[in-house]
Amino acid sequence: MILGGCQSKSKEITIMEKKCPQCGHEVEIFSVDTEAVCEHCGFVIYNDTLSCVQWCAYAKECVGEAMYESLTAIAQKNKEKASA
């Protein structure tokens, strides 16, 4: 649940399509999901548009501890991959 005073751009859940890097199949992923599995080949696709969770002081309270931990873990993996 997003806090009422949140200054983020959008509080609505959106859906986007990503191309599976393994097989090229289109995969739908919701803005609140941390990952999605390709229905065609089973490859796990991560949501790399983590937005405010990476910088907001109230993120853990806003999205909940479990979601916060998942999103920060993905952000850390992306940071490590980028610096490699």
PDB file of C-alpha atoms in Angstrom:
ATOM      1  CA  MET A   1       0.000   0.000   0.000  1.00  0.00           C
ATOM      2  CA  ILE A   2       1.398   3.379  -0.970  1.00  0.00           C
ATOM      3  CA  LEU A   3       1.330   6.090   1.699  1.00  0.00           C
ATOM      4  CA  GLY A   4      -1.201   8.875   1.206  1.00  0.00           C
ATOM      5  CA  GLY A   5       1.468  11.603   1.271  1.00  0.00           C
ATOM      6  CA  CYS A   6       3.745   9.926  -1.257  1.00  0.00           C
ATOM      7  CA  GLN A   7       5.239  12.343  -3.767  1.00  0.00           C
ATOM      8  CA  SER A   8       5.913   9.713  -6.429  1.00  0.00           C
ATOM      9  CA  LYS A   9       4.652  10.237  -9.971  1.00  0.00           C
ATOM     10  CA  SER A  10       1.999   7.542 -10.008  1.00  0.00           C
ATOM     11  CA  LYS A  11       0.206   5.516  -7.400  1.00  0.00           C
ATOM     12  CA  GLU A  12      -1.572   3.377  -9.965  1.00  0.00           C
ATOM     13  CA  ILE A  13      -0.465  -0.132 -10.785  1.00  0.00           C
ATOM     14  CA  THR A  14       0.662  -0.357 -14.386  1.00  0.00           C
ATOM     15  CA  ILE A  15       1.549  -3.245 -16.646  1.00  0.00           C
ATOM     16  CA  MET A  16       4.411  -3.335 -19.111  1.00  0.00           C
ATOM     17  CA  GLU A  17       5.726  -5.792 -21.632  1.00  0.00           C
ATOM     18  CA  LYS A  18       9.337  -6.916 -21.617  1.00  0.00           C
ATOM     19  CA  LYS A  19      11.078  -9.142 -24.097  1.00  0.00           C
ATOM     20  CA  CYS A  20      12.525 -12.319 -22.619  1.00  0.00           C
ATOM     21  CA  PRO A  21      16.307 -12.167 -23.098  1.00  0.00           C
ATOM     22  CA  GLN A  22      16.455 -15.945 -23.453  1.00  0.00           C
ATOM     23  CA  CYS A  23      13.744 -16.702 -26.034  1.00  0.00           C
ATOM     24  CA  GLY A  24      12.392 -13.313 -27.192  1.00  0.00           C
ATOM     25  CA  HIS A  25       8.818 -14.010 -26.021  1.00  0.00           C
ATOM     26  CA  GLU A  26       6.836 -10.990 -24.737  1.00  0.00           C
ATOM     27  CA  VAL A  27       6.280 -11.139 -20.965  1.00  0.00           C
ATOM     28  CA  GLU A  28       3.829  -8.954 -19.033  1.00  0.00           C
ATOM     29  CA  ILE A  29       5.013  -7.583 -15.680  1.00  0.00           C
ATOM     30  CA  PHE A  30       3.093  -5.374 -13.260  1.00  0.00           C
ATOM     31  CA  SER A  31       4.742  -2.311 -11.722  1.00  0.00           C
ATOM     32  CA  VAL A  32       4.351  -3.820  -8.233  1.00  0.00           C
ATOM     33  CA  ASP A  33       5.954  -7.158  -9.163  1.00  0.00           C
ATOM     34  CA  THR A  34       9.638  -7.747  -8.547  1.00  0.00           C
ATOM     35  CA  GLU A  35       9.850 -10.472 -11.184  1.00  0.00           C
ATOM     36  CA  ALA A  36       7.882 -12.429 -13.769  1.00  0.00           C
ATOM     37  CA  VAL A  37       8.452 -15.835 -15.318  1.00  0.00           C
ATOM     38  CA  CYS A  38       8.423 -16.247 -19.084  1.00  0.00           C
ATOM     39  CA  GLU A  39       5.515 -18.533 -19.948  1.00  0.00           C
ATOM     40  CA  HIS A  40       7.412 -19.792 -22.996  1.00  0.00           C
ATOM     41  CA  CYS A  41      10.782 -20.853 -21.525  1.00  0.00           C
ATOM     42  CA  GLY A  42      10.604 -20.262 -17.742  1.00  0.00           C
ATOM     43  CA  PHE A  43      13.302 -17.574 -17.632  1.00  0.00           C
ATOM     44  CA  VAL A  44      12.915 -15.169 -14.673  1.00  0.00           C
ATOM     45  CA  ILE A  45      12.662 -11.525 -15.740  1.00  0.00           C
ATOM     46  CA  TYR A  46      13.224  -8.845 -13.103  1.00  0.00           C
ATOM     47  CA  ASN A  47      11.444  -5.524 -12.842  1.00  0.00           C
ATOM     48  CA  ASP A  48      14.273  -3.021 -13.238  1.00  0.00           C
ATOM     49  CA  THR A  49      12.115   0.088 -12.850  1.00  0.00           C
ATOM     50  CA  LEU A  50      12.325   0.288  -9.086  1.00  0.00           C
ATOM     51  CA  SER A  51      11.864   4.072  -8.831  1.00  0.00           C
ATOM     52  CA  CYS A  52      11.309   5.584  -5.411  1.00  0.00           C
ATOM     53  CA  VAL A  53      12.131   2.466  -3.390  1.00  0.00           C
ATOM     54  CA  GLN A  54      15.795   3.140  -4.084  1.00  0.00           C
ATOM     55  CA  TRP A  55      15.815   6.662  -2.634  1.00  0.00           C
ATOM     56  CA  CYS A  56      12.750   7.302  -0.448  1.00  0.00           C
ATOM     57  CA  ALA A  57      13.275   7.296   3.330  1.00  0.00           C
ATOM     58  CA  TYR A  58       9.734   5.940   3.817  1.00  0.00           C
ATOM     59  CA  ALA A  59       9.911   3.170   1.206  1.00  0.00           C
ATOM     60  CA  LYS A  60       9.974   0.272   3.684  1.00  0.00           C
ATOM     61  CA  GLU A  61       6.920   1.625   5.505  1.00  0.00           C
ATOM     62  CA  CYS A  62       5.179   2.430   2.231  1.00  0.00           C
ATOM     63  CA  VAL A  63       5.530  -0.836   0.304  1.00  0.00           C
ATOM     64  CA  GLY A  64       6.038  -3.208   3.235  1.00  0.00           C
ATOM     65  CA  GLU A  65       9.178  -4.909   4.483  1.00  0.00           C
ATOM     66  CA  ALA A  66       9.005  -8.003   2.255  1.00  0.00           C
ATOM     67  CA  MET A  67       8.535  -5.990  -0.954  1.00  0.00           C
ATOM     68  CA  TYR A  68      11.211  -3.497   0.148  1.00  0.00           C
ATOM     69  CA  GLU A  69      13.731  -6.308   0.728  1.00  0.00           C
ATOM     70  CA  SER A  70      12.928  -7.879  -2.654  1.00  0.00           C
ATOM     71  CA  LEU A  71      13.295  -4.597  -4.525  1.00  0.00           C
ATOM     72  CA  THR A  72      16.531  -3.588  -2.796  1.00  0.00           C
ATOM     73  CA  ALA A  73      18.009  -7.037  -3.510  1.00  0.00           C
ATOM     74  CA  ILE A  74      17.222  -6.614  -7.205  1.00  0.00           C
ATOM     75  CA  ALA A  75      18.707  -3.111  -7.171  1.00  0.00           C
ATOM     76  CA  GLN A  76      21.904  -4.482  -5.600  1.00  0.00           C
ATOM     77  CA  LYS A  77      22.152  -7.260  -8.224  1.00  0.00           C
ATOM     78  CA  ASN A  78      21.690  -4.684 -11.006  1.00  0.00           C
ATOM     79  CA  LYS A  79      24.376  -2.454  -9.474  1.00  0.00           C
ATOM     80  CA  GLU A  80      26.831  -5.362  -9.234  1.00  0.00           C
ATOM     81  CA  LYS A  81      26.073  -6.424 -12.805  1.00  0.00           C
ATOM     82  CA  ALA A  82      26.611  -2.879 -14.077  1.00  0.00           C
ATOM     83  CA  SER A  83      29.973  -2.512 -12.350  1.00  0.00           C
ATOM     84  CA  ALA A  84      31.217  -5.916 -13.605  1.00  0.00           C
TER      85      ALA A  84
END
